Tab-separated table of C-alpha atoms in Angstrom:
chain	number	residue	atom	x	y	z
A	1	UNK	CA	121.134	127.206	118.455
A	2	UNK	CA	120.799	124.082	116.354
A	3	UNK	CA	123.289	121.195	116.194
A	4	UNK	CA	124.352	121.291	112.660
A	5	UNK	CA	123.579	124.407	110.410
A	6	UNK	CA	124.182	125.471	106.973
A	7	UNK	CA	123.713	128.256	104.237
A	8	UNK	CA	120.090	126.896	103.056
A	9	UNK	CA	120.880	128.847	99.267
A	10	UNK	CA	120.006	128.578	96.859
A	11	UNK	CA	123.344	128.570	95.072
A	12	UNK	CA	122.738	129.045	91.037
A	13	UNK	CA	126.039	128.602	89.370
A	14	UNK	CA	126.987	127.846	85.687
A	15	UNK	CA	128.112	124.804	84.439
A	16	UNK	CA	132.196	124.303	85.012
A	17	UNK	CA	132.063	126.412	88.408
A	18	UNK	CA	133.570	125.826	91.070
A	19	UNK	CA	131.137	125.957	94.022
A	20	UNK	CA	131.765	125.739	98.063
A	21	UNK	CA	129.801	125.222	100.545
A	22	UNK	CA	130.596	125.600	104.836
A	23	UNK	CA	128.295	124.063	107.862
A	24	UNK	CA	128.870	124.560	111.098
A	25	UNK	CA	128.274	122.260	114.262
A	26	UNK	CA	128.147	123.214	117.570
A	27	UNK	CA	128.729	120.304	119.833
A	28	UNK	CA	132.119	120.143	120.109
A	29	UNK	CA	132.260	116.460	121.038
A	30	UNK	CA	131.161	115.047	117.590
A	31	UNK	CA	133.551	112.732	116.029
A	32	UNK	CA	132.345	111.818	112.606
A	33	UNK	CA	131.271	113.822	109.796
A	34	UNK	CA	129.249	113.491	106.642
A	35	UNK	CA	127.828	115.172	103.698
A	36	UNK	CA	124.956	113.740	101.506
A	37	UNK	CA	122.904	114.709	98.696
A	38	UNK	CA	119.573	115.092	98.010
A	39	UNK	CA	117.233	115.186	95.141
A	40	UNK	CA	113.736	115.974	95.581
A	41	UNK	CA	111.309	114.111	97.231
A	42	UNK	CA	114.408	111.527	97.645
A	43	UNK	CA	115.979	109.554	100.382
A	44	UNK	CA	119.427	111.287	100.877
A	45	UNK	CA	122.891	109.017	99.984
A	46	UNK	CA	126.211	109.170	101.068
A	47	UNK	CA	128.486	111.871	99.195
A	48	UNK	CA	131.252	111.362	101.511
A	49	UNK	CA	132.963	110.887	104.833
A	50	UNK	CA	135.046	113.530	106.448
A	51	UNK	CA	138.108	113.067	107.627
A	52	UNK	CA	140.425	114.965	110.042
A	53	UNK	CA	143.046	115.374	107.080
A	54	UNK	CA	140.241	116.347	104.583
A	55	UNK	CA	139.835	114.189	101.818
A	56	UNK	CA	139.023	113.880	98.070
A	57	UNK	CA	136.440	111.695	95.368
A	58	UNK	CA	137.113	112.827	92.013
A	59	UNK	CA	135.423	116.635	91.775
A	60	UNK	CA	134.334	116.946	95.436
A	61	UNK	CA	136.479	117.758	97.960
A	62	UNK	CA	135.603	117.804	102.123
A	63	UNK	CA	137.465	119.961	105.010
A	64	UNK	CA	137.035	119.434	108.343
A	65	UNK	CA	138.250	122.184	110.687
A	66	UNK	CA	137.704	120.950	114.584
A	67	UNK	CA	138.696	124.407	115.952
A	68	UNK	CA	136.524	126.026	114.257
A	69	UNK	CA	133.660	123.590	114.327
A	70	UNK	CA	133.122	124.114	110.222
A	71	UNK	CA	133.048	121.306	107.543
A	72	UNK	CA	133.235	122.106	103.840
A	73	UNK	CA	132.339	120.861	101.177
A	74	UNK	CA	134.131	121.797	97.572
A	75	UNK	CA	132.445	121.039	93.665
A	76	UNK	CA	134.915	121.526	90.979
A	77	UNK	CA	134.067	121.347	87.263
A	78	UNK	CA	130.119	121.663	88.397
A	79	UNK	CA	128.158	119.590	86.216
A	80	UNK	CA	124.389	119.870	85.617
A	81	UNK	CA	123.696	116.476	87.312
A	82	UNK	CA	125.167	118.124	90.479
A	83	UNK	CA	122.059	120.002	90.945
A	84	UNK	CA	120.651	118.507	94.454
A	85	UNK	CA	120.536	119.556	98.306
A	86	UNK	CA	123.725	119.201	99.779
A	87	UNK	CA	122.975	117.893	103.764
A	88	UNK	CA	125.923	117.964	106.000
A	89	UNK	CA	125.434	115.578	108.870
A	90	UNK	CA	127.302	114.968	112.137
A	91	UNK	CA	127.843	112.273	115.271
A	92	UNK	CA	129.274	112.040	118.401
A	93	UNK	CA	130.588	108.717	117.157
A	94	UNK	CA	130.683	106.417	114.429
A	95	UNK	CA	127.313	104.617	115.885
A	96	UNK	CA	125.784	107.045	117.220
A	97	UNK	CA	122.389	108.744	115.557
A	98	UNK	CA	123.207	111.023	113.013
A	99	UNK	CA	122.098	114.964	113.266
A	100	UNK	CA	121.453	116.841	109.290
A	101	UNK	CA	121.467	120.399	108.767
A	102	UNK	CA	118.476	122.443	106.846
A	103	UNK	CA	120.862	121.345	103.710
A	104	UNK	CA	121.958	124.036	100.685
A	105	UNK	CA	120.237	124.147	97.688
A	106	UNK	CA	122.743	123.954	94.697
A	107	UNK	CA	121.309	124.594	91.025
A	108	UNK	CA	123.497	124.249	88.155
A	109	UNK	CA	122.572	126.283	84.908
A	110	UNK	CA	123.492	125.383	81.213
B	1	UNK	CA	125.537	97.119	98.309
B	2	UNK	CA	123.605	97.421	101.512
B	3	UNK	CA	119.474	97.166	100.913
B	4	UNK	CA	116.976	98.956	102.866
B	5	UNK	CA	113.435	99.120	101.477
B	6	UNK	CA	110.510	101.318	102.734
B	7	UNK	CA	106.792	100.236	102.017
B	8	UNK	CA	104.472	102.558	101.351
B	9	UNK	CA	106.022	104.670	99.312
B	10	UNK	CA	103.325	106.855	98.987
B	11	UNK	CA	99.768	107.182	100.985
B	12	UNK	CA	96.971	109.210	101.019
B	13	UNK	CA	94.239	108.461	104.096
B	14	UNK	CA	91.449	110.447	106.067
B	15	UNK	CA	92.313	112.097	109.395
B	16	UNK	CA	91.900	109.885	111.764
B	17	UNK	CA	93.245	106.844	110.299
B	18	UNK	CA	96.476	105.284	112.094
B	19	UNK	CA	98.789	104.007	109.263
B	20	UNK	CA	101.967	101.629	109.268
B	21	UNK	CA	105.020	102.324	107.817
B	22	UNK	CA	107.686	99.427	107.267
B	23	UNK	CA	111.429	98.999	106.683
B	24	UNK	CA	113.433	96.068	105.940
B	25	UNK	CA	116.926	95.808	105.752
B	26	UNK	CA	117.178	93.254	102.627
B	27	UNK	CA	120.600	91.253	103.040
B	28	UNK	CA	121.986	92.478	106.883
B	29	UNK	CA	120.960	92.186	110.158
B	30	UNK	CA	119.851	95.670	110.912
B	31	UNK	CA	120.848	95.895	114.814
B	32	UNK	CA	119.453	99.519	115.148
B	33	UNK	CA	117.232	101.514	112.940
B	34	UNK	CA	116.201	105.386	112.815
B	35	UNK	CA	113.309	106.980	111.806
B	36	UNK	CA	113.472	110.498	110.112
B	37	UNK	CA	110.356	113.047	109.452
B	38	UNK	CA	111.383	116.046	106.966
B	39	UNK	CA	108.769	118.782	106.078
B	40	UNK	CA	109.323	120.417	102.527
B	41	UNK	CA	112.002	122.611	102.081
B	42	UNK	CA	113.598	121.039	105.675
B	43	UNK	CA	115.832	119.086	107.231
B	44	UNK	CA	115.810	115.193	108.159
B	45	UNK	CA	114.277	115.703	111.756
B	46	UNK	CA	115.410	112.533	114.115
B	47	UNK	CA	112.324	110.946	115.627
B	48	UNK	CA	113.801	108.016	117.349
B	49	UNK	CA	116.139	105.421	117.221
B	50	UNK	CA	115.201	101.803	117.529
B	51	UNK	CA	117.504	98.878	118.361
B	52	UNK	CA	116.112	95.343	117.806
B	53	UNK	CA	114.261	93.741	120.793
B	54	UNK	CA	114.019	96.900	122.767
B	55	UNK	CA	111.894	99.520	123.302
B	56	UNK	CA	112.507	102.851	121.214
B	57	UNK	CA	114.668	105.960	122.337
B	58	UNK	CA	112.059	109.078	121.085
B	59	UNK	CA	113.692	112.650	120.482
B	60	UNK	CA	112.769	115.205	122.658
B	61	UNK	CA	108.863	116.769	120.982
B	62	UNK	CA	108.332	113.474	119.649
B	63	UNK	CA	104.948	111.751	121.278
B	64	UNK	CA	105.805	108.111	122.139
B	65	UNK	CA	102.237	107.147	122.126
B	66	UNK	CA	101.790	108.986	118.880
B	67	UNK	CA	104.406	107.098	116.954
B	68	UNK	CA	104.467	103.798	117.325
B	69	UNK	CA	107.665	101.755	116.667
B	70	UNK	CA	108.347	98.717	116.640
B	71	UNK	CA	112.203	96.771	115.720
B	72	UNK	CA	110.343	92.948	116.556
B	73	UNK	CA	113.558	91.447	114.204
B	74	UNK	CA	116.575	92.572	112.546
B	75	UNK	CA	115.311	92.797	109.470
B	76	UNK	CA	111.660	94.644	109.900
B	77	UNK	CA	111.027	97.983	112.045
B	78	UNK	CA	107.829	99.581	111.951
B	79	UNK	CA	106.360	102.830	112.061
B	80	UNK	CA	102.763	103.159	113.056
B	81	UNK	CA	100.960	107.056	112.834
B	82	UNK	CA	98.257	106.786	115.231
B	83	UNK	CA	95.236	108.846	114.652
B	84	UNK	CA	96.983	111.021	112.238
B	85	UNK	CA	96.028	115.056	110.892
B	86	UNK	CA	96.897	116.680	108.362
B	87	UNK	CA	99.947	118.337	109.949
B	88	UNK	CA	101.320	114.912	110.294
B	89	UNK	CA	101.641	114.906	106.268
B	90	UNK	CA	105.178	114.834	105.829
B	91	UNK	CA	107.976	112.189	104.039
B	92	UNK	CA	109.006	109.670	106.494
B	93	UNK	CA	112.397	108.054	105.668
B	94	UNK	CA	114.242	104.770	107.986
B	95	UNK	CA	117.510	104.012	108.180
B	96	UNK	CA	119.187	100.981	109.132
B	97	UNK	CA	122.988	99.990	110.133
B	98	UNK	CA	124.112	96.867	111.402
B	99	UNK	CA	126.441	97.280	114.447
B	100	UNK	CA	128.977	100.161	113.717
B	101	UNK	CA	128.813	100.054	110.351
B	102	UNK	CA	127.315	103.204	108.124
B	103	UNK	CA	123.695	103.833	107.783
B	104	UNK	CA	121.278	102.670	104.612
B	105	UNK	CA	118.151	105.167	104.206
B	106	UNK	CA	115.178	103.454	102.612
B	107	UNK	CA	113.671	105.193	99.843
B	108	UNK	CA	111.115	107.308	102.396
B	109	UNK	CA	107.192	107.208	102.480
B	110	UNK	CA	105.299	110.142	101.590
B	111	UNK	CA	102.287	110.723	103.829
B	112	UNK	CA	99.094	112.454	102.952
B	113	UNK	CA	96.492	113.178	105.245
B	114	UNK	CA	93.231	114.756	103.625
């Protein structure tokens, strides 16, 4: 089973959707929780953090559910420029290595 | 913000060839650095993890004597593909962190063997 997996899409939504995506972990240890974004042949950056209590930056909201071992990641108001791979990442702690999933293709249509 | 920069950004070489792969971290001290291989259409595959003045940690599949890496400073880790074939064509990306803060990927190397 691999660490960190995810949905690998592609997701084609219109513009203005609202689009969600889940990724799953399986070591139950892991204590800090990512998701980035990548455009193609592109080093990925930081979307966000996530925290325990689930947080928010502007459109994109993260989950984290521990029981489940599930992190989500939530687009509102999808705009074109939002079309990327979304990688959800994982670590056993704040400095340790960190472990990507296959990422989830997102394309946003006109 | 934090700087990391990758050099090559892009290579093309006969099979056979070894070829080096740098990253700096521009304004920190980057105490440990990771280096990433992703085939298209995959995921950022861990191939080590390098902290300065010591001797690499190497992912399980990953030939040591293969990929050579090197953290001499904070600042500079190196990447050398020895002997490399066409199935080691692939985009190479480093990170850096200094001590527990986040990581900084460099802007990756794309790597074509003919």
């Amino acid at each position: 089973r691999k660490e960190v997996e995810q949905d690998p899409g592609p997701f084609n939504v219109p513009e203005g959707a609202t689009v969600a995506f889940n990724c799953t972990y399986s070591n139950s240890a892991s204590q800090s929780f990512f998701w980035y974004r990548q455009d193609c042949r592109k080093e990925p950056k930081l979307l966000m953090s996530v925290y325990s209590s689930g947080n928010e930056d502007g459109r994109f909201t993260a989950q984290l559910n521990r029981a489940s071992q599930y992190i989500s990641l939530l687009i509102r108001d999808s705009k074109l420029s939002d079309s990327a791979t979304y990688l959800c990442a994982v670590a056993l702690r704040s400095a340790s290595k960190i472990i990507f999933g296959s990422g989830t293709r997102l394309s946003i249509r006109p | 913000g934090a700087v990391v920069s990758q050099h090559p950004s892009w290579v093309i070489c006969k099979s056979g060839t070894s070829v080096k792969i740098e990253c700096r971290s521009l304004d920190f001290q980057a105490t440990t650095m990771f280096w990433y291989r992703q085939f298209p259409k995959q995921s950022l595959m861990l191939m080590a993890t390098s902290n300065e003045g010591s001797k690499a940690t190497y992912e399980q599949g990953v030939e040591k004597d293969k990929f050579l890496i090197n953290h001499a400073s904070l600042t500079l880790s190196t990447l050398t593909v020895t002997s490399a074939h066409p199935e080691d064509s692939s985009f190479y990306i480093c990170s850096a962190r200094e001590a527990a803060q986040p990581q900084h990927f460099g802007d990756g190397t794309r790597l074509s063997i003919l």
